[in-house]
Tab-separated table of C-alpha atoms (C1' of nucleotides) in Angstrom:
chain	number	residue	atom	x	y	z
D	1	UNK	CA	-18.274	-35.301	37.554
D	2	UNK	CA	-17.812	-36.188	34.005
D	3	UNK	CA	-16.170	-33.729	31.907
D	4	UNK	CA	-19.143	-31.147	30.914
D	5	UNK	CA	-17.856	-31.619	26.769
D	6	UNK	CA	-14.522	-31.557	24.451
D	7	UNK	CA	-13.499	-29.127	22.301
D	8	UNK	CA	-14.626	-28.926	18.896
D	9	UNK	CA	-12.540	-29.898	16.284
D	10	UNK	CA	-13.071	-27.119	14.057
D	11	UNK	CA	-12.936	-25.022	17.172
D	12	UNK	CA	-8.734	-26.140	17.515
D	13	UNK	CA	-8.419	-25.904	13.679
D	14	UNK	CA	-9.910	-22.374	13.673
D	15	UNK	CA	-7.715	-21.442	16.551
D	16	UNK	CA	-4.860	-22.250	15.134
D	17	UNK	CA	-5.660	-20.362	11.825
D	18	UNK	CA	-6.094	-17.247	13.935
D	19	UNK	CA	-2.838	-17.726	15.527
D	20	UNK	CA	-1.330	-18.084	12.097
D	21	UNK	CA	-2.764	-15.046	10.847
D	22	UNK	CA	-2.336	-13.025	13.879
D	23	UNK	CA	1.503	-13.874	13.973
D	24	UNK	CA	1.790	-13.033	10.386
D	25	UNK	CA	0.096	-9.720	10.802
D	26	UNK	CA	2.042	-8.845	13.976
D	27	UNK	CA	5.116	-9.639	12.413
D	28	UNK	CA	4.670	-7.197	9.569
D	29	UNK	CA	2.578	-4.481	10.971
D	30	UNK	CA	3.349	-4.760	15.081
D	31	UNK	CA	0.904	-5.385	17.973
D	32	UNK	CA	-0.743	-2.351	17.251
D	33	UNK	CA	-2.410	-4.086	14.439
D	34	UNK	CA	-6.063	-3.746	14.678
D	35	UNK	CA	-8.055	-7.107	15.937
D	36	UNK	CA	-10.294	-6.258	12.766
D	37	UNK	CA	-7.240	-6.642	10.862
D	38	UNK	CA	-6.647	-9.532	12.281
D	39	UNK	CA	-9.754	-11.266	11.849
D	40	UNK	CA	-9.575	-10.318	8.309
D	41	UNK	CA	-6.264	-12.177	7.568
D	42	UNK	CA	-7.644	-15.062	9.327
D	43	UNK	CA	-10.898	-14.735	7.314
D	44	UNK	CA	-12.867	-14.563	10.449
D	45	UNK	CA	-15.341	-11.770	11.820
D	46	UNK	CA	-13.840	-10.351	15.022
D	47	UNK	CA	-16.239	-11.701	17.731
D	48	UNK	CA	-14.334	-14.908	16.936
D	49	UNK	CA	-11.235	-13.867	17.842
D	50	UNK	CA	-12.852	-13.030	21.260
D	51	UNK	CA	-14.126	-16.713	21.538
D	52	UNK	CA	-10.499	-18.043	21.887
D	53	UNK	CA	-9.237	-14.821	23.874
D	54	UNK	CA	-10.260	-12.547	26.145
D	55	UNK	CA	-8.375	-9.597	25.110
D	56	UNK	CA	-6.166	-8.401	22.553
D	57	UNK	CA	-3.822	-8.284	24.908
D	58	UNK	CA	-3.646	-12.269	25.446
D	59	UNK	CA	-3.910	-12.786	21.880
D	60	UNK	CA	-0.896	-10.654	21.524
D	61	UNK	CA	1.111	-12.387	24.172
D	62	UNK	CA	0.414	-15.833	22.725
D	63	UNK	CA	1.984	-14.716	19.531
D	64	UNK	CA	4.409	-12.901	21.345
D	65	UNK	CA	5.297	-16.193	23.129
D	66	UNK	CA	5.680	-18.450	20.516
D	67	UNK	CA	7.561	-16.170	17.609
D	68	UNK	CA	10.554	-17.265	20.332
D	69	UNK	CA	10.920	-21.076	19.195
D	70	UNK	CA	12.767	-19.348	15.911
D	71	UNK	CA	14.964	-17.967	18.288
D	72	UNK	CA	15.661	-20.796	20.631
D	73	UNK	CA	16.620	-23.246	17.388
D	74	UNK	CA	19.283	-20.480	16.197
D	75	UNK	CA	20.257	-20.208	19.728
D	76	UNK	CA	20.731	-24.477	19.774
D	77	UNK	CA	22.397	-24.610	16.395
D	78	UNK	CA	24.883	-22.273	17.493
D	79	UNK	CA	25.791	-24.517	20.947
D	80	UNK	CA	26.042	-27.130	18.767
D	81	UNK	CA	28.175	-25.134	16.131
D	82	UNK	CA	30.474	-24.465	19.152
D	83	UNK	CA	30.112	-28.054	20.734
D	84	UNK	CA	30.053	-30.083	17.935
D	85	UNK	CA	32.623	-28.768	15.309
D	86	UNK	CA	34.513	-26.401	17.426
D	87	UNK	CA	33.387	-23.010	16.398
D	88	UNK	CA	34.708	-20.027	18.719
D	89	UNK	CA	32.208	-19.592	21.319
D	90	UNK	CA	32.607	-15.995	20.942
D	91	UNK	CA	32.060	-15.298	16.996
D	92	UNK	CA	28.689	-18.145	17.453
D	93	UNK	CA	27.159	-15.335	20.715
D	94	UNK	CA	28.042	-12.433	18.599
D	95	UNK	CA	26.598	-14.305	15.176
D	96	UNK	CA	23.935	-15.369	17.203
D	97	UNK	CA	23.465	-11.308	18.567
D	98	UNK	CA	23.478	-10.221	14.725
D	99	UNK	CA	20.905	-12.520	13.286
D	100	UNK	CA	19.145	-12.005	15.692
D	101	UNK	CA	18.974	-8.324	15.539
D	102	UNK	CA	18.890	-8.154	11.637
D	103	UNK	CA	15.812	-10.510	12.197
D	104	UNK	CA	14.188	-8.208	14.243
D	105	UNK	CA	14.468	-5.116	12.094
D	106	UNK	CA	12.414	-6.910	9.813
D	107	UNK	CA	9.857	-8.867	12.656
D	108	UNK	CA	8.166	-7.005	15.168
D	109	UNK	CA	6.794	-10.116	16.079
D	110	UNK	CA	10.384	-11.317	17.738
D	111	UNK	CA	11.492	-7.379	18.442
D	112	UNK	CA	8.342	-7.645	20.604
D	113	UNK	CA	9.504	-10.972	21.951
D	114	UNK	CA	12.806	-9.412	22.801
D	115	UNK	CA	11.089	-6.589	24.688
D	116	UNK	CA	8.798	-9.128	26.714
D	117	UNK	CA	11.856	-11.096	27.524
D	118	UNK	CA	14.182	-8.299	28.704
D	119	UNK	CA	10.832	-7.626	31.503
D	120	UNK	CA	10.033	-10.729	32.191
D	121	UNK	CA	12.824	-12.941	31.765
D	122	UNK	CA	10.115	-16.209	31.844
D	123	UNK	CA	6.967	-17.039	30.931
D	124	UNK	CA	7.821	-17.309	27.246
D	125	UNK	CA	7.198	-20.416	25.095
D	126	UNK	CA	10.467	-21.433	24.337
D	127	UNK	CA	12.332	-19.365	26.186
D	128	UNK	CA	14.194	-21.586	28.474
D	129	UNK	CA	15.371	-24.242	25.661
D	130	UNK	CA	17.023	-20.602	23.845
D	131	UNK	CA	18.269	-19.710	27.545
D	132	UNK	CA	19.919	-22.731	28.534
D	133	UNK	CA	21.571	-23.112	24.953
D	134	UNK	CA	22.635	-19.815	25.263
D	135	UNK	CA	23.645	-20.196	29.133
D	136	UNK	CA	26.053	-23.389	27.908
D	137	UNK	CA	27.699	-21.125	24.906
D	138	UNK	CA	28.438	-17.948	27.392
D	139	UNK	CA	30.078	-20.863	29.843
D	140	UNK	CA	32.002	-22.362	26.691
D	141	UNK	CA	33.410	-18.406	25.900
D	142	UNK	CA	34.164	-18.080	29.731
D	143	UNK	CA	36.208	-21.430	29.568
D	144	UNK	CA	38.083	-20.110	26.289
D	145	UNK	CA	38.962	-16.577	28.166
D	146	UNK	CA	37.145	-14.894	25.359
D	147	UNK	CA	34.333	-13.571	27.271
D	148	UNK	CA	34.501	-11.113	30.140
D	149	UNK	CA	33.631	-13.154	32.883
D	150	UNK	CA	30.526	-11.181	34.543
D	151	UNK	CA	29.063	-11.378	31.120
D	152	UNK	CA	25.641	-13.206	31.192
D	153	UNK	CA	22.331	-14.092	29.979
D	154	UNK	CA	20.631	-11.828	31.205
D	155	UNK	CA	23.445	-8.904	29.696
D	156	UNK	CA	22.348	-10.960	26.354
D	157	UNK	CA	18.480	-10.204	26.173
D	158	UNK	CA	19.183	-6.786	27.886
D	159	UNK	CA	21.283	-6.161	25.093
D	160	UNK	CA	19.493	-7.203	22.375
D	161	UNK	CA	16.294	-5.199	24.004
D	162	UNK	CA	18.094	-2.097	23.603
D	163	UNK	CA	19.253	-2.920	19.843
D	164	UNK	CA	18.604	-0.050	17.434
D	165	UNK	CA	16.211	-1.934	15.045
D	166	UNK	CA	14.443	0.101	13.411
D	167	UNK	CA	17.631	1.948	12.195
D	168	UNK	CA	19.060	1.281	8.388
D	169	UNK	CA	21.256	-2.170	8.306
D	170	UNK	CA	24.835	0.048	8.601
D	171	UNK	CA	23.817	2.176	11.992
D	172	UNK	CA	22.754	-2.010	13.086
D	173	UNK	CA	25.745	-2.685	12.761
D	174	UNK	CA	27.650	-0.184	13.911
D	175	UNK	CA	26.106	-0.443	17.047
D	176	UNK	CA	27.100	-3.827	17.401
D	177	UNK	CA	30.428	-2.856	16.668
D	178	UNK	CA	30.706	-0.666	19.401
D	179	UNK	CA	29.162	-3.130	21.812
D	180	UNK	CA	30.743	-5.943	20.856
D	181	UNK	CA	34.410	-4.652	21.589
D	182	UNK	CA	33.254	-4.160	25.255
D	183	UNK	CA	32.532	-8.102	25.690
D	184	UNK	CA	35.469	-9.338	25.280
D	185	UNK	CA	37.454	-10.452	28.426
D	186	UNK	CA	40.309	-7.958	30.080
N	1	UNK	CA	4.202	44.970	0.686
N	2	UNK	CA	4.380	46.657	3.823
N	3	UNK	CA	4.333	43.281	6.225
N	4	UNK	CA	0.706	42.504	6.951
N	5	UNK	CA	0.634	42.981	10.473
N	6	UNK	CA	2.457	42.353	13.472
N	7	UNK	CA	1.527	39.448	15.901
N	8	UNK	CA	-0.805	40.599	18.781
N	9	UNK	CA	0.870	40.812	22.026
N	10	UNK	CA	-1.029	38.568	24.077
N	11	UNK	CA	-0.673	36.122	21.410
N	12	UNK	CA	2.719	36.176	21.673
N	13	UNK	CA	2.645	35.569	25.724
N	14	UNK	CA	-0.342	32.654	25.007
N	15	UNK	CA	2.285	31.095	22.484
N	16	UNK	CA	4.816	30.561	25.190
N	17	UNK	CA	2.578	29.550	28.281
N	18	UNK	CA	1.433	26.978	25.280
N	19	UNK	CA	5.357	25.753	25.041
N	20	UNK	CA	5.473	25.427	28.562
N	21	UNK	CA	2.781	23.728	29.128
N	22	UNK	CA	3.597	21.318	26.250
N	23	UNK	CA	6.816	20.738	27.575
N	24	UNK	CA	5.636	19.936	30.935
N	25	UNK	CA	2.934	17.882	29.965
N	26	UNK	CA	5.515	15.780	27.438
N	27	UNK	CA	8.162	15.612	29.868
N	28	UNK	CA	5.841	13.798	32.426
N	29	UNK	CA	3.610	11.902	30.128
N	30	UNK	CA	5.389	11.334	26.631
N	31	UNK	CA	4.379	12.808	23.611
N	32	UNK	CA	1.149	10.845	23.228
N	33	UNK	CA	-0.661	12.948	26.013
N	34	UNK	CA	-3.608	14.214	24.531
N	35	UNK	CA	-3.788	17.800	23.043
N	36	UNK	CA	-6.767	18.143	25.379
N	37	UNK	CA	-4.639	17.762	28.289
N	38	UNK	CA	-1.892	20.255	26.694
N	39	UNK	CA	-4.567	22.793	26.581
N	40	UNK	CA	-6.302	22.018	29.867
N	41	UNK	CA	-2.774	22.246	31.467
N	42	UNK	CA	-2.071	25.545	30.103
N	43	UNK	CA	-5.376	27.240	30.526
N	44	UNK	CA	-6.624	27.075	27.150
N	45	UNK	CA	-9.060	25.569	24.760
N	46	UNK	CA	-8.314	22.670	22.324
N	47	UNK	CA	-8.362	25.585	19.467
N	48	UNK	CA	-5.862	27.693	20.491
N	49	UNK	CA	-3.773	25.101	20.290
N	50	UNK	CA	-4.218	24.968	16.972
N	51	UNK	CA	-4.151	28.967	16.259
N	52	UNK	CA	-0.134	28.840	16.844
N	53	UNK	CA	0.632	25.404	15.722
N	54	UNK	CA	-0.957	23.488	12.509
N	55	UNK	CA	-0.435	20.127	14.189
N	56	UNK	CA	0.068	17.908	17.039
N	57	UNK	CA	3.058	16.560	15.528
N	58	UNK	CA	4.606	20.222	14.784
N	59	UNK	CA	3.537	21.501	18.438
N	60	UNK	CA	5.469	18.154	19.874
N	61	UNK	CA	8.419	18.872	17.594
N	62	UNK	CA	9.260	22.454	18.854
N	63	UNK	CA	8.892	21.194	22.126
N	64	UNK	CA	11.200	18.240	21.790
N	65	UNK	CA	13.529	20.590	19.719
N	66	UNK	CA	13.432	22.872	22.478
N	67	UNK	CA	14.615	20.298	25.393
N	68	UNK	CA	18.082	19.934	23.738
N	69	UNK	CA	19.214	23.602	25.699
N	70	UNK	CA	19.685	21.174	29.082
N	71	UNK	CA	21.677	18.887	27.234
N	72	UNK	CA	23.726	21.628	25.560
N	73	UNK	CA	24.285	22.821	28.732
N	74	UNK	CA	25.860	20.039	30.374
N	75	UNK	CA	28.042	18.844	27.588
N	76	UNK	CA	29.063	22.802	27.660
N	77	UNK	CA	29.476	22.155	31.235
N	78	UNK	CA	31.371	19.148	30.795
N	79	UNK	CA	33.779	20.438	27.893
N	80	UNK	CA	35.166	23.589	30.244
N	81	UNK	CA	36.081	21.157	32.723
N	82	UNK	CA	38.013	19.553	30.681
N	83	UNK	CA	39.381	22.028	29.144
N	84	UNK	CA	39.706	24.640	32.470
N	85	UNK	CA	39.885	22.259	35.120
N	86	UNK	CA	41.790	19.050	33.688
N	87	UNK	CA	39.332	16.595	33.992
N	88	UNK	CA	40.035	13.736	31.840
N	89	UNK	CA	37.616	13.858	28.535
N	90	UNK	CA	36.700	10.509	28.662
N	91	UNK	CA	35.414	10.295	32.579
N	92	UNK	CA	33.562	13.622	31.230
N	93	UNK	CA	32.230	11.587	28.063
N	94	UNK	CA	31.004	9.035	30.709
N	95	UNK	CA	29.655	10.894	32.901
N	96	UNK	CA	27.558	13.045	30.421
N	97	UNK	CA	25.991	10.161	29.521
N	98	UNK	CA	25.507	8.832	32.761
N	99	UNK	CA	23.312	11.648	33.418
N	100	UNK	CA	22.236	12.209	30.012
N	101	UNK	CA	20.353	8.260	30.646
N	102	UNK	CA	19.005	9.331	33.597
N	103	UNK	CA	17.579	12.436	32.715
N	104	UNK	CA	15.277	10.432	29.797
N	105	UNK	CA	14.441	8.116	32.359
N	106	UNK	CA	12.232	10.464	33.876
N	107	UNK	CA	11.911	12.891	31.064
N	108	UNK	CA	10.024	11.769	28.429
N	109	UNK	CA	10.922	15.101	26.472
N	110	UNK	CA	14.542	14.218	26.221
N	111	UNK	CA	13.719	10.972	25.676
N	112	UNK	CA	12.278	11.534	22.403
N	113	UNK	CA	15.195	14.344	22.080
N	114	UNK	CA	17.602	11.422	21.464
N	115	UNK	CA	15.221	9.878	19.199
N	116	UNK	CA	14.947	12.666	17.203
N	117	UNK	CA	18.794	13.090	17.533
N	118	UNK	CA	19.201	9.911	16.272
N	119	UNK	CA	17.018	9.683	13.500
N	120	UNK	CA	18.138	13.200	12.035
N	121	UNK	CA	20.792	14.309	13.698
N	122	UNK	CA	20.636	18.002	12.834
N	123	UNK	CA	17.908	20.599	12.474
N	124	UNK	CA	17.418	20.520	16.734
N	125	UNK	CA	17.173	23.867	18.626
N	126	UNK	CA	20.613	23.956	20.172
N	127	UNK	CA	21.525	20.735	18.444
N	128	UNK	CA	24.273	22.119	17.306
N	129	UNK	CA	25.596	23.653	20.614
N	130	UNK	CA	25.774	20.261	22.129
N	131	UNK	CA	27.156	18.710	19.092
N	132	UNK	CA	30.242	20.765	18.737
N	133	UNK	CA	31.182	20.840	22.847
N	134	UNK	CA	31.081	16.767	22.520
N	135	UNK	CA	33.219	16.607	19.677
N	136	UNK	CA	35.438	18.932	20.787
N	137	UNK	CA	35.549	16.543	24.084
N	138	UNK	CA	35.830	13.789	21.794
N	139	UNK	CA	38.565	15.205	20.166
N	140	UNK	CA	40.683	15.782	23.407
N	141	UNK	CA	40.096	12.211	24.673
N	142	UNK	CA	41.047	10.585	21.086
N	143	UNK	CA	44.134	12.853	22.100
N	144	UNK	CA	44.740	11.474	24.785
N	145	UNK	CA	44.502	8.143	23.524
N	146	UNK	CA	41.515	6.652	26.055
N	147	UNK	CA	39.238	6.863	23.553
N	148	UNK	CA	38.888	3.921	20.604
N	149	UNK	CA	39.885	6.243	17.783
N	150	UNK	CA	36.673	5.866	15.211
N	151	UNK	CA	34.232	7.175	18.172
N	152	UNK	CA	32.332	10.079	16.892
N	153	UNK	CA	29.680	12.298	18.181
N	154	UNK	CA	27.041	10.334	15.580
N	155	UNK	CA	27.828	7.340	18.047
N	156	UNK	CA	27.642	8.915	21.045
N	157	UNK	CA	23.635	9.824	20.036
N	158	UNK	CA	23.462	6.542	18.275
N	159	UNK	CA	24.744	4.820	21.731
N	160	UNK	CA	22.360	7.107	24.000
N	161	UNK	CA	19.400	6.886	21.569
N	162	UNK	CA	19.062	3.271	22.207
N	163	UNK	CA	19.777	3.461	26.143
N	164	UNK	CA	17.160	1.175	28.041
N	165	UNK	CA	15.461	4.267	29.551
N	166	UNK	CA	12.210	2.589	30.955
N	167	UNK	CA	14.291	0.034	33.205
N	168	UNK	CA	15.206	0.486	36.511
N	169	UNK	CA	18.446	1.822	37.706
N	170	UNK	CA	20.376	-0.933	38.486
N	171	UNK	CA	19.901	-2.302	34.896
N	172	UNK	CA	20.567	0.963	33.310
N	173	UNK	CA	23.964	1.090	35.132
N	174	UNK	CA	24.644	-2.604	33.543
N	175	UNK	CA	23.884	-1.640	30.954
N	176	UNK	CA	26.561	1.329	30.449
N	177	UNK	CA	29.113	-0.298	32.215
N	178	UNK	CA	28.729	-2.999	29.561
N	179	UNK	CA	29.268	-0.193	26.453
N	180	UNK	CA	31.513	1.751	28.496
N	181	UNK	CA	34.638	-0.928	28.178
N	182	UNK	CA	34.027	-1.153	24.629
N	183	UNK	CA	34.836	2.660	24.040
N	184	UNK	CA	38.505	2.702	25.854
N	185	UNK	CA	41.209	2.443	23.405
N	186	UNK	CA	42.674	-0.323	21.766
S	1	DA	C1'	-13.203	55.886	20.546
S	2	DT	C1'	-13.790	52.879	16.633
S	3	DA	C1'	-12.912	49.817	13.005
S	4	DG	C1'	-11.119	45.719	11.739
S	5	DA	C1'	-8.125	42.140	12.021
S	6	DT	C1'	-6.340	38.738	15.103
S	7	DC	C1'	-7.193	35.555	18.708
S	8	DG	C1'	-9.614	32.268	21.671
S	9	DT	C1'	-13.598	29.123	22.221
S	10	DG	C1'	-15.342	24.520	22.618
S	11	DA	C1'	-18.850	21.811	20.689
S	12	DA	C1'	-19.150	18.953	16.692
S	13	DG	C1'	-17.182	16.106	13.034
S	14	DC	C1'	-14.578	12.313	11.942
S	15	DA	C1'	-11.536	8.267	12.585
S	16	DT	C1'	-9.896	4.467	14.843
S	17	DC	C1'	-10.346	0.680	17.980
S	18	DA	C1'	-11.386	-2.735	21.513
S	19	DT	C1'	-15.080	-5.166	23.133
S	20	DT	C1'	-19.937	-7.021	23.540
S	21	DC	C1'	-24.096	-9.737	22.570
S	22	DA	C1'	-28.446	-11.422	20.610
S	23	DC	C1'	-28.854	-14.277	17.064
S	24	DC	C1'	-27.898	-17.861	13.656
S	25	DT	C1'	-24.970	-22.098	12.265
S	26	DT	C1'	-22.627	-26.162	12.909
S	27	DA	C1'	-20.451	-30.112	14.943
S	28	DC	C1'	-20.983	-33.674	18.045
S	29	DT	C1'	-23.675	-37.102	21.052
S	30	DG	C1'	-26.929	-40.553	21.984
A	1	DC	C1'	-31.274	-38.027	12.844
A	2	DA	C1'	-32.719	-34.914	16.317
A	3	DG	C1'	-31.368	-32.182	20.224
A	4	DT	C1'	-28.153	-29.270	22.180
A	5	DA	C1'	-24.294	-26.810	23.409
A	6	DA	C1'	-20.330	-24.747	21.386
A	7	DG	C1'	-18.880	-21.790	17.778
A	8	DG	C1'	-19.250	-17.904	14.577
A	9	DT	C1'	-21.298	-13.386	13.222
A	10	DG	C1'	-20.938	-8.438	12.657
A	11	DA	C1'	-23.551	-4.377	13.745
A	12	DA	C1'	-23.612	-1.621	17.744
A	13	DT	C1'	-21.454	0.515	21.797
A	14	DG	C1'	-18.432	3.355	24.047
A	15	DA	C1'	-13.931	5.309	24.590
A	16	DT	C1'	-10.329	8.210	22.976
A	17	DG	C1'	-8.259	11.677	20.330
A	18	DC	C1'	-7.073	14.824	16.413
A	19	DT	C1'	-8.863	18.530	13.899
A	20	DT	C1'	-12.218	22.125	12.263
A	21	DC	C1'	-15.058	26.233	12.241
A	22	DA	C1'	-18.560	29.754	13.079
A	23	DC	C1'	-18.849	32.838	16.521
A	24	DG	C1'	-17.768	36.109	20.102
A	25	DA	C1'	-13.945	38.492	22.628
A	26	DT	C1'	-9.794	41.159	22.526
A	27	DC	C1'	-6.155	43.898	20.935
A	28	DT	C1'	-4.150	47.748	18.266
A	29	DA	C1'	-3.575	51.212	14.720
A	30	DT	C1'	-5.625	55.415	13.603
DNA sequence: ATAGATCGTGAAGCATCATTCACCTTACTG
DNA sequence: CAGTAAGGTGAATGATGCTTCACGATCTAT
């Protein structure tokens, strides 16, 4: 009954070194990135990435997972932009919507992220500390009358899942332009 | 510098029951189905494939160049009742790309259309056909004052290029009802 | 009908990748 | 410090897919 062993330590210290590497790699190449590739960055051979996950697929979604706790602190600092000194609710969702989207169009780590969350609106590291801080600012523009009051988080991550990110920074923004002058309330 | 000789007949016929295959093949599976599947589907070998086009990539672009005409059609479709019947441009704008949306979402061919549309929005078989019926659309709405007044036909494809094609309905509708009320007039 | 080019064939070549495993190395335990 | 299980290795496996090419079949001009 006693527990069969512990985890090595360099076992959790090499872990964490492929996590690093993977995220780096993801972020500047995509999940398609090759596990070989990978391993490489991480200065491992690849039958040690399989030690600490089944699949590429899990290692993927770990990444995936965690490249959101950027996202949740911009989402907090803007609630507390809005709470704290009074910013427009508004201008701090569609600030947050633009960094978030210029972000993106330079890590495929978080567009990834943004994809996974517009499915599966869960089951992401992080992702209810960035929904709840962005669930308090939407209530804060609904209060004001800025916001059109059907307008939620869920029209947020759909939103941003649909963002043209791969496009130059002026089509970006003219996008948001266009989208942005449907939020506001009737 | 008498021409060197005319294309054989058959090959001519093989050509097209190539497209067509192609086109049904991409329209149901996406442009990554295998050229092995292309050729099985149209009753040839992987080779003759390659006899009419150098490529993958260049047999996948006349195909997706080709899958514009529907699209053509209906904003053609759209324009004369408009113009003939009285219907108001911008329900007509709407509406084309209501159905425009979900059209991709089951064709994978005009899917990648709008992708290409986006990307370079000219040099499309029939690109320009459905270019000049929406802005002449365009044009009557912005006359009518429903439309915001900077709206071109570049947004329309930008807007549509970046629809959420691979969600369900219900989120697809959201999803255009939320753009929609940004495009009214100011 | 015949020559001669065009066309069609499909196995083979070549790349890329995810995943496995028999074997060595290393960290931990007693 | 020795024994042992966990950890790391990386060549090999198998899958998939684009592309090529030497050969035989087919069309067409004469």
């Amino acid at each position: 009954m006693s527990s069969p062993r512990p985890q090595r330590a360099d076992a959790v210290r090499n872990r964490a070194k492929i996590m690093a590497a993977a995220h780096e790699q993801i972020t500047a190449n995509g999940p398609e990135v090759s596990m070989e590739q990978i391993a490489t960055a991480a200065g491992f051979a690849v039958g040690t990435l399989y030690k600490h996950f089944p699949t590429k697929t899990d290692l993927v979604a770990a990444v995936v997972a965690a490249s959101i706790t950027a996202v949740a602190d911009d989402a907090e600092a803007a609630l507390s932009r809005t709470c704290d000194d009074g910013s427009p609710a508004l201008e701090e969702i569609t600030g947050f919507l633009t960094r978030l989207i210029d972000t993106a169009a330079h890590d495929h780590a978080v567009k990834a992220a943004a994809r996974a969350l517009a499915a599966d609106p869960a089951a992401l590291h992080d992702e209810a500390r960035a929904t709840a801080a962005l669930d308090r600012l939407i209530h804060a523009a609904h209060q004001h009358g800025d916001l059109r009051p059907d307008f939620s988080v869920d029209d947020l991550y759909l939103l941003f899942s649909t963002a043209p990110t791969d496009q130059p920074a002026h089509v970006r923004a003219r996008w948001l332009a266009l989208l942005i002058t449907g939020l506001t309330a009737r």
